PDB file of C-alpha atoms in Angstrom:
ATOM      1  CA  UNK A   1       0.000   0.000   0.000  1.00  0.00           C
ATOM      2  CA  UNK A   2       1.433   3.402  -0.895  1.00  0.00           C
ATOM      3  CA  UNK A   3       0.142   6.879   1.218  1.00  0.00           C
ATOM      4  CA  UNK A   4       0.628   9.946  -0.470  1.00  0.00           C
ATOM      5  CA  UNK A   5       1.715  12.236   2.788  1.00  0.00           C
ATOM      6  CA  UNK A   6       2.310  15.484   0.606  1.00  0.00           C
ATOM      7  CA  UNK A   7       0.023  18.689   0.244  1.00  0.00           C
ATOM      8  CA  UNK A   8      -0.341  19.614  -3.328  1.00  0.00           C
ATOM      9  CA  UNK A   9       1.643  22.558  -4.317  1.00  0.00           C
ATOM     10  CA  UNK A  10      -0.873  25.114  -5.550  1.00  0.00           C
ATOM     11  CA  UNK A  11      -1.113  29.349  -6.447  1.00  0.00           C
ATOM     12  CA  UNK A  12      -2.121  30.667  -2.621  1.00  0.00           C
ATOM     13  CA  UNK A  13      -1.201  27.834  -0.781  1.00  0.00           C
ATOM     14  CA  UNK A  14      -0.049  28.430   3.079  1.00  0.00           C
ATOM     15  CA  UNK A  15       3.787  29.085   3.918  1.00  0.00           C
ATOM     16  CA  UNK A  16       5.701  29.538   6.927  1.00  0.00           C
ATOM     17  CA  UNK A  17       5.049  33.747   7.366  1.00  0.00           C
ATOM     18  CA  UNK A  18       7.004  36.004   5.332  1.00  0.00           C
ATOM     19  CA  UNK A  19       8.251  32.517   2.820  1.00  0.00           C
ATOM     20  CA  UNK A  20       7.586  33.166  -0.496  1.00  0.00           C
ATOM     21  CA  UNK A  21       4.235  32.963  -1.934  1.00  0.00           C
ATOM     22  CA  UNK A  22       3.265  30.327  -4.272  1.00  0.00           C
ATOM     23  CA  UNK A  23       2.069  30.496  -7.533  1.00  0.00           C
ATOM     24  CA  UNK A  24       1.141  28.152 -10.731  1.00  0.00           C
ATOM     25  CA  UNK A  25       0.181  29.878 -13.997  1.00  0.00           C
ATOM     26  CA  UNK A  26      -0.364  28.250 -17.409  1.00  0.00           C
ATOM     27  CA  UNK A  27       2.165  29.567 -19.732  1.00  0.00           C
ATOM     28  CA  UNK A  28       1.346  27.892 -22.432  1.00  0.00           C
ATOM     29  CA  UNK A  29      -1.310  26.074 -23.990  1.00  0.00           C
ATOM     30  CA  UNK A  30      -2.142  23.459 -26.314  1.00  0.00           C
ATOM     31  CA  UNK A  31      -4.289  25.231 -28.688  1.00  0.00           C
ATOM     32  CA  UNK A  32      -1.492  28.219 -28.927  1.00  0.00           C
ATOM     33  CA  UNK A  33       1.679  26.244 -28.451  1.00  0.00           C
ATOM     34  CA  UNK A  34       0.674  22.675 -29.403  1.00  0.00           C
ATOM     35  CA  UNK A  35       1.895  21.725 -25.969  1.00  0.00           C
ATOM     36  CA  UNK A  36       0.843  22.549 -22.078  1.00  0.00           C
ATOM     37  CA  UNK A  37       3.521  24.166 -19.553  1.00  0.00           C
ATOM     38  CA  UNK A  38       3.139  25.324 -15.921  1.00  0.00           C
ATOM     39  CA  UNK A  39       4.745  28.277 -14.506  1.00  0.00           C
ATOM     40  CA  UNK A  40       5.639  27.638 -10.745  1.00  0.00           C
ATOM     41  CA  UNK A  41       7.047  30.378  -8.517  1.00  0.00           C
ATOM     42  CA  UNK A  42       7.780  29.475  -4.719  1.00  0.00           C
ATOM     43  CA  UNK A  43      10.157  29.119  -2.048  1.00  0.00           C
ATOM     44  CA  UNK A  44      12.501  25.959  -1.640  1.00  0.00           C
ATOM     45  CA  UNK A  45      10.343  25.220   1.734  1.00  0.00           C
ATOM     46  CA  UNK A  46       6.889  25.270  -0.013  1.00  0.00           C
ATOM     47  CA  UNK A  47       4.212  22.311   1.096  1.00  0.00           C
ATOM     48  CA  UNK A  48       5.585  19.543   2.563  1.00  0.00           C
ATOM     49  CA  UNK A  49       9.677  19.764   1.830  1.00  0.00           C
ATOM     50  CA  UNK A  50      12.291  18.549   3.810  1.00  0.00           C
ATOM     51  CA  UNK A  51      15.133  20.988   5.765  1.00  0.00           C
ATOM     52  CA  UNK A  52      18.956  20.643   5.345  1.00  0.00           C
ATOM     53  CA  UNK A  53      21.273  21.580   8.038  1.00  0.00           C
ATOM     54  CA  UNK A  54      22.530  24.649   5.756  1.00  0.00           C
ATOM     55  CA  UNK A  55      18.711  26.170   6.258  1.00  0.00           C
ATOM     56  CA  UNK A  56      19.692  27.834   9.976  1.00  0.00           C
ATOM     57  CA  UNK A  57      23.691  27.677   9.871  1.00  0.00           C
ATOM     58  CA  UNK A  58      25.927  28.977   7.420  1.00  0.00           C
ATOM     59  CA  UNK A  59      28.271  26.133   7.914  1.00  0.00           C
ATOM     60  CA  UNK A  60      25.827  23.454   7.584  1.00  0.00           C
ATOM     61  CA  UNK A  61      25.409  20.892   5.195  1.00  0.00           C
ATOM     62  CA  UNK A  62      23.853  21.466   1.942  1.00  0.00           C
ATOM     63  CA  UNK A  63      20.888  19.337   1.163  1.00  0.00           C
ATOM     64  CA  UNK A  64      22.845  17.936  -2.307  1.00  0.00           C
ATOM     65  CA  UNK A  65      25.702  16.420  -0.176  1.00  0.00           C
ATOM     66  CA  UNK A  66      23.279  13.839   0.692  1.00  0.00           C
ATOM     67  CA  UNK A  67      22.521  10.441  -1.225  1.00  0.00           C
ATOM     68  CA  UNK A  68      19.555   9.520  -2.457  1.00  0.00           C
ATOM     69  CA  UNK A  69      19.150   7.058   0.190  1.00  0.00           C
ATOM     70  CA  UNK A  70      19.174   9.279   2.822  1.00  0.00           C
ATOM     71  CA  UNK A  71      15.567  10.019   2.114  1.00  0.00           C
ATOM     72  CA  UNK A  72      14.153   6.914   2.368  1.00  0.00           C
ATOM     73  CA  UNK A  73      13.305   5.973   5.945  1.00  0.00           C
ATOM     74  CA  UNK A  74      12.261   3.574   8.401  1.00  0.00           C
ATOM     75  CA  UNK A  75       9.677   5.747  10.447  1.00  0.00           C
ATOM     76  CA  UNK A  76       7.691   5.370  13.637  1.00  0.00           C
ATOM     77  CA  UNK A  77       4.401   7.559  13.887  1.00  0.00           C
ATOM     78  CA  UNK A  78       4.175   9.079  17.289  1.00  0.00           C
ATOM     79  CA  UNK A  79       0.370   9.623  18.338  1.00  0.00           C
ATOM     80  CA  UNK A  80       0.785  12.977  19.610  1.00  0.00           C
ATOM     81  CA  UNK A  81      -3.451  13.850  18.539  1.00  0.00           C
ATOM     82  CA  UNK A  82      -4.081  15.113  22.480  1.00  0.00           C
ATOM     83  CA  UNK A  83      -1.950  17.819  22.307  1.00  0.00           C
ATOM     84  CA  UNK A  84      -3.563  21.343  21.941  1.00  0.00           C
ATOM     85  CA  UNK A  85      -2.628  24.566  20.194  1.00  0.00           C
ATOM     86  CA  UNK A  86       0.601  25.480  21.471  1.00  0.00           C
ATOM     87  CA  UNK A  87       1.207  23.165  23.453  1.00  0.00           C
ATOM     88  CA  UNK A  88       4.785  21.481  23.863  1.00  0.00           C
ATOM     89  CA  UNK A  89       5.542  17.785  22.921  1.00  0.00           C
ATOM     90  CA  UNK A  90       7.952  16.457  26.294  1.00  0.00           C
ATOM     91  CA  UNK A  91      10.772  14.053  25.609  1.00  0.00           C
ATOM     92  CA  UNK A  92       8.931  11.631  27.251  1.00  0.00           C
ATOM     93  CA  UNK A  93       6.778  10.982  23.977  1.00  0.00           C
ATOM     94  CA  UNK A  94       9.384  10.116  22.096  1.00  0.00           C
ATOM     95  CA  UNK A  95      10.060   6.300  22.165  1.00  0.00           C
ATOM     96  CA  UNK A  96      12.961   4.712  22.761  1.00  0.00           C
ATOM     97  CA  UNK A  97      12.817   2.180  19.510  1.00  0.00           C
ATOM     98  CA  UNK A  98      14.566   1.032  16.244  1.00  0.00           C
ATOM     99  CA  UNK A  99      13.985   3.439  13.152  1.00  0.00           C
ATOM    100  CA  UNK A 100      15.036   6.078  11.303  1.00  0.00           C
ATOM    101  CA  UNK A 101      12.632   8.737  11.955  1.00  0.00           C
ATOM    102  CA  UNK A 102      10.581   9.929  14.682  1.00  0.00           C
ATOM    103  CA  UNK A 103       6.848  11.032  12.587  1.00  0.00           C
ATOM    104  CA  UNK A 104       5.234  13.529  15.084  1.00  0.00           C
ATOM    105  CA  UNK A 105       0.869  12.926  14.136  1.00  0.00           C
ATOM    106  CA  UNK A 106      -0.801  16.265  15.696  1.00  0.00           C
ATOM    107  CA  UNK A 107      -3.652  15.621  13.414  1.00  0.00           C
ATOM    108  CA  UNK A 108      -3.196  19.771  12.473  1.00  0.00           C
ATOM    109  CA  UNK A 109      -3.055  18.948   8.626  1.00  0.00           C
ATOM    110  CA  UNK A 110      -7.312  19.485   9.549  1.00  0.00           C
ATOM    111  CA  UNK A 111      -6.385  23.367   9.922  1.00  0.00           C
ATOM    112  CA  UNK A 112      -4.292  23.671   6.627  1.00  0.00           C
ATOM    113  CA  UNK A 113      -5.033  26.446   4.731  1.00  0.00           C
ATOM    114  CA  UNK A 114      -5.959  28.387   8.095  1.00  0.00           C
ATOM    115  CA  UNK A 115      -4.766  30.580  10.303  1.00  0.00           C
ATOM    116  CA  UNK A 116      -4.822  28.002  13.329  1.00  0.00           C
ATOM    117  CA  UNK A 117      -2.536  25.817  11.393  1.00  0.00           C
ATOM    118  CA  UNK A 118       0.272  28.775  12.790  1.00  0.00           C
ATOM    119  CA  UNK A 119      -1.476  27.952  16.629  1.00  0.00           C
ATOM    120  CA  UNK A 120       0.091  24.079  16.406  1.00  0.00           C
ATOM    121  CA  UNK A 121       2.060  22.129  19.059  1.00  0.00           C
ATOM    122  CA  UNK A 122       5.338  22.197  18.976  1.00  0.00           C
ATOM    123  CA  UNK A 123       8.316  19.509  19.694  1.00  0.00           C
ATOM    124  CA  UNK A 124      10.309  21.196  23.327  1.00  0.00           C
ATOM    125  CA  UNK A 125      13.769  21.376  23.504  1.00  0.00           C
ATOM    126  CA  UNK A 126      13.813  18.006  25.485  1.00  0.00           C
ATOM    127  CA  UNK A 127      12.077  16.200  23.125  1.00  0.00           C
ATOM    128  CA  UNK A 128      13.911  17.803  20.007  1.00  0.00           C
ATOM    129  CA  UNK A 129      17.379  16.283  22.221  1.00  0.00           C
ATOM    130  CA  UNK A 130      15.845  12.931  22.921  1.00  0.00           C
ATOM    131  CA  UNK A 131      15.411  12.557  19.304  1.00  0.00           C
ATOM    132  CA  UNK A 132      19.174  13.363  18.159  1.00  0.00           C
ATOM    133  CA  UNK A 133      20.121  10.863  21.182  1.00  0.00           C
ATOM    134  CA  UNK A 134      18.241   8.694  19.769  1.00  0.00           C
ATOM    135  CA  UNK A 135      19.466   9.057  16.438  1.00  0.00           C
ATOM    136  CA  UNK A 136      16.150   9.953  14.389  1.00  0.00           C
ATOM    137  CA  UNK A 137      15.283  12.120  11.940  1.00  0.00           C
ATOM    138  CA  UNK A 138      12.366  13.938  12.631  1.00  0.00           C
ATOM    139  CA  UNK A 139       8.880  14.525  10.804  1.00  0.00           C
ATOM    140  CA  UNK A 140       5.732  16.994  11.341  1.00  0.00           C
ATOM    141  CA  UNK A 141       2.429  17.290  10.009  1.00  0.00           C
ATOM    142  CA  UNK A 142       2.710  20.618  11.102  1.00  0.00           C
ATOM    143  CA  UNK A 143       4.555  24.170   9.731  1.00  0.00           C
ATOM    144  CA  UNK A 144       7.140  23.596  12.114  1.00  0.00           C
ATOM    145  CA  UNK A 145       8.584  21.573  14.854  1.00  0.00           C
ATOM    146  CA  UNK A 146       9.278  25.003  16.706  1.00  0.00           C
ATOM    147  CA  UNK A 147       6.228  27.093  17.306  1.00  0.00           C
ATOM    148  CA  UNK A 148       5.311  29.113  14.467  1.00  0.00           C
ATOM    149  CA  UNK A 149       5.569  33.250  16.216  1.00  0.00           C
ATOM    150  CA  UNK A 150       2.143  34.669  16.194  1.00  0.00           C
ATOM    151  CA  UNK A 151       0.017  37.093  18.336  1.00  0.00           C
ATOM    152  CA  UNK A 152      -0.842  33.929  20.516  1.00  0.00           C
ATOM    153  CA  UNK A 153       2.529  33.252  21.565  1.00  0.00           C
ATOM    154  CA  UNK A 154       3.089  32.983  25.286  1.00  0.00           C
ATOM    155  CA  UNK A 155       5.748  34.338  26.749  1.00  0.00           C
ATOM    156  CA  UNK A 156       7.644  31.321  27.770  1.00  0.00           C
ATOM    157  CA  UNK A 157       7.780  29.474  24.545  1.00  0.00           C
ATOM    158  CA  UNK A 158      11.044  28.597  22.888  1.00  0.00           C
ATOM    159  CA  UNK A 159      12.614  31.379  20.927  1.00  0.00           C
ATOM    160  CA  UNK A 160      15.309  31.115  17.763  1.00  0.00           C
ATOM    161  CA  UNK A 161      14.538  27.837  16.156  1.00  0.00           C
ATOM    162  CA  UNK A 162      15.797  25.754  19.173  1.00  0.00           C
ATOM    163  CA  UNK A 163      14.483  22.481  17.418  1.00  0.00           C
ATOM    164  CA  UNK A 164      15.932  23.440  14.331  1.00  0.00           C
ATOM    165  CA  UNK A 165      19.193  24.096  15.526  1.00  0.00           C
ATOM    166  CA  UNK A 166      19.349  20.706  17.593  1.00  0.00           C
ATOM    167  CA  UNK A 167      18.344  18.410  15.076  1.00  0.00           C
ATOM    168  CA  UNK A 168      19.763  19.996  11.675  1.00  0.00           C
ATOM    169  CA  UNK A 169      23.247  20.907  13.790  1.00  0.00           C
ATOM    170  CA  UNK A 170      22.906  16.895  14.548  1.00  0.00           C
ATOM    171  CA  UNK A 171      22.636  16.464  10.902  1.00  0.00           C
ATOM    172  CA  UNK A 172      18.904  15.254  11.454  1.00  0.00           C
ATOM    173  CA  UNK A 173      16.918  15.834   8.721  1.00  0.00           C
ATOM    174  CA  UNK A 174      13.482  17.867   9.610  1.00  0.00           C
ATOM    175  CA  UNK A 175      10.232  17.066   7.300  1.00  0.00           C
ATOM    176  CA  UNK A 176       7.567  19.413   7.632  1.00  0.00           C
ATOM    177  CA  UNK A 177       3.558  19.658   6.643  1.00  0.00           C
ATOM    178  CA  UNK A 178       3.254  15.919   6.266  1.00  0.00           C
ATOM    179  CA  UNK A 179      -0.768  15.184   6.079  1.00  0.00           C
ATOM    180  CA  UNK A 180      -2.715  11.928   5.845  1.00  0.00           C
ATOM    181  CA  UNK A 181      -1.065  10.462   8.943  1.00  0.00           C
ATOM    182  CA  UNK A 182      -3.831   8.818   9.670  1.00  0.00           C
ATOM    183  CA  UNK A 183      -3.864   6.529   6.735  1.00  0.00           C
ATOM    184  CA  UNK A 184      -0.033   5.502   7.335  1.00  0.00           C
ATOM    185  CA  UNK A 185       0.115   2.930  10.510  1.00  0.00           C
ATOM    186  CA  UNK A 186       2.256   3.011  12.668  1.00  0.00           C
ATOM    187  CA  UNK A 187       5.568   1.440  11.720  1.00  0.00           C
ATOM    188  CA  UNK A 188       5.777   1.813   7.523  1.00  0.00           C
ATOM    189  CA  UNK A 189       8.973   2.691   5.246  1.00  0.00           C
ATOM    190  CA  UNK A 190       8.574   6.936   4.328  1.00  0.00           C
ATOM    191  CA  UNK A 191      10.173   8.050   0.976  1.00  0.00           C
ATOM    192  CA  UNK A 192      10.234  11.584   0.696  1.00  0.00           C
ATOM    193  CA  UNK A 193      12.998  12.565  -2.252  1.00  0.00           C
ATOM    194  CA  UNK A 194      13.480  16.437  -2.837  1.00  0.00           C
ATOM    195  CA  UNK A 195      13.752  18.347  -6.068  1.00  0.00           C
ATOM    196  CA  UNK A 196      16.919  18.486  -7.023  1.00  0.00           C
ATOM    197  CA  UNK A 197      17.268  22.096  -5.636  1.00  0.00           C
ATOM    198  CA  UNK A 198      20.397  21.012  -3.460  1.00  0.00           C
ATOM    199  CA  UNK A 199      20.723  23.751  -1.172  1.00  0.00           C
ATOM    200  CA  UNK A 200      18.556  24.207   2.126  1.00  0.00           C
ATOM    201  CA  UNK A 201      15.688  22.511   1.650  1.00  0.00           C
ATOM    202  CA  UNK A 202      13.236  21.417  -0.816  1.00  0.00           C
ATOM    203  CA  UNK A 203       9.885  20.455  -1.499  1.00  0.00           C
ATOM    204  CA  UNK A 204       9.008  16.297  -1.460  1.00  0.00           C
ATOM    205  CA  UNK A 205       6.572  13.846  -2.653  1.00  0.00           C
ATOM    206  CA  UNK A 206       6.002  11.674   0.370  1.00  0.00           C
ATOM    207  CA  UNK A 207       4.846   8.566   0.670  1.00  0.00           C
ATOM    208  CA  UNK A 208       4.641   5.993   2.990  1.00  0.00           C
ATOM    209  CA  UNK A 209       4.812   1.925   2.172  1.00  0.00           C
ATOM    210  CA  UNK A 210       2.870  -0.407   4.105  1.00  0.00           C
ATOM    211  CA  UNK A 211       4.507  -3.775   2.636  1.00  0.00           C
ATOM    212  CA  UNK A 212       2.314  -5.705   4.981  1.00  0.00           C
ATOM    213  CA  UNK A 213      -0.946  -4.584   3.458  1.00  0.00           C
TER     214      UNK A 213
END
């Protein structure tokens, strides 16, 4: 069984604040041209992409240094549904098994396209540790594994990208606005290969493989 865990990249979709907005416009078409051809403007960390170290330090490593197999991953979904807006995932949820990469399900994918989707939980700085110790990549169906900064920030939450810098200074790879968790199980084989961009990140088609289906 193959999931399809991406968001279609479309003109007006939602991006991290101040990102690059996202547009697809026909430039040319079949009865003009004889053939059809997209336009596509947008950042490299439209829709569901994947981060490279490089993408918060200067120093870090580029996403093209990386072999192909480095984006295909034994993955563990973490049921992480009972946490509310803003709220902070503890180390304690992350589990202490063999795979490649720890999938955080919020369920927020349902507020896509909204401006709750910014309100969503948000991996601590204990939890974003526990996974480097425990050698996963990491995986959101969220904007962010930080919280996003908005009006309804409280005072207390993290500041500077402290998840960010922990796992991508770890060389952890961070995949962000996953949907269609639900569908996945919870052990399955993720393969989520950028375009070709090779720099800090990238947009992905994701999809998870259930060989037992």
């Amino acid at each position: 069984m193959h999931v399809d865990l991406s968001h279609p990249i479309e003109t007006g979709m939602q991006t991290y604040p101040d990102d690059p907005a996202v547009t697809v416009r026909r430039h040319a078409i079949h009865d003009d041209h004889g053939v059809r051809v997209d336009a596509l403007e947008c950042g490299s960390h439209t829709g569901t992409h994947v981060d490279a170290p490089v993408h918060v330090d200067p120093d870090g490593t580029p996403l093209d240094a990386y072999p192909l197999e480095r984006f295909v991953f034994d993955a563990v979904r973490i049921d992480c549904r009972d946490f509310a807006a803003r709220e902070p995932i503890p180390a304690a949820r992350v589990p202490a098994v063999d795979a490649d990469l720890a999938v955080f399900w919020t369920g927020w994918d349902a507020h896509w396209g909204t401006e709750r989707y910014l309100e969503h939980p948000y991996l601590s700085p204990a939890a974003a540790a526990a996974c480097v110790d425990r050698g996963f990549d990491v995986a959101v169906d969220t904007l962010n594994p930080d919280p996003t900064p908005t009006d309804s920030a409280a005072e207390d939450e993290p500041t500077g990208f402290q998840a960010h810098h922990t796992l991508l200074g770890n060389e952890r790879l961070i995949l962000e606005n996953l949907t269609g968790l639900a569908a996945a199980g919870d052990r399955f084989e993720l393969r989520a290969y950028p375009l070709a961009l090779g720099n800090d990140g990238a947009p992905v088609r994701a999809v998870a493989i259930d060989e037992s289906e």
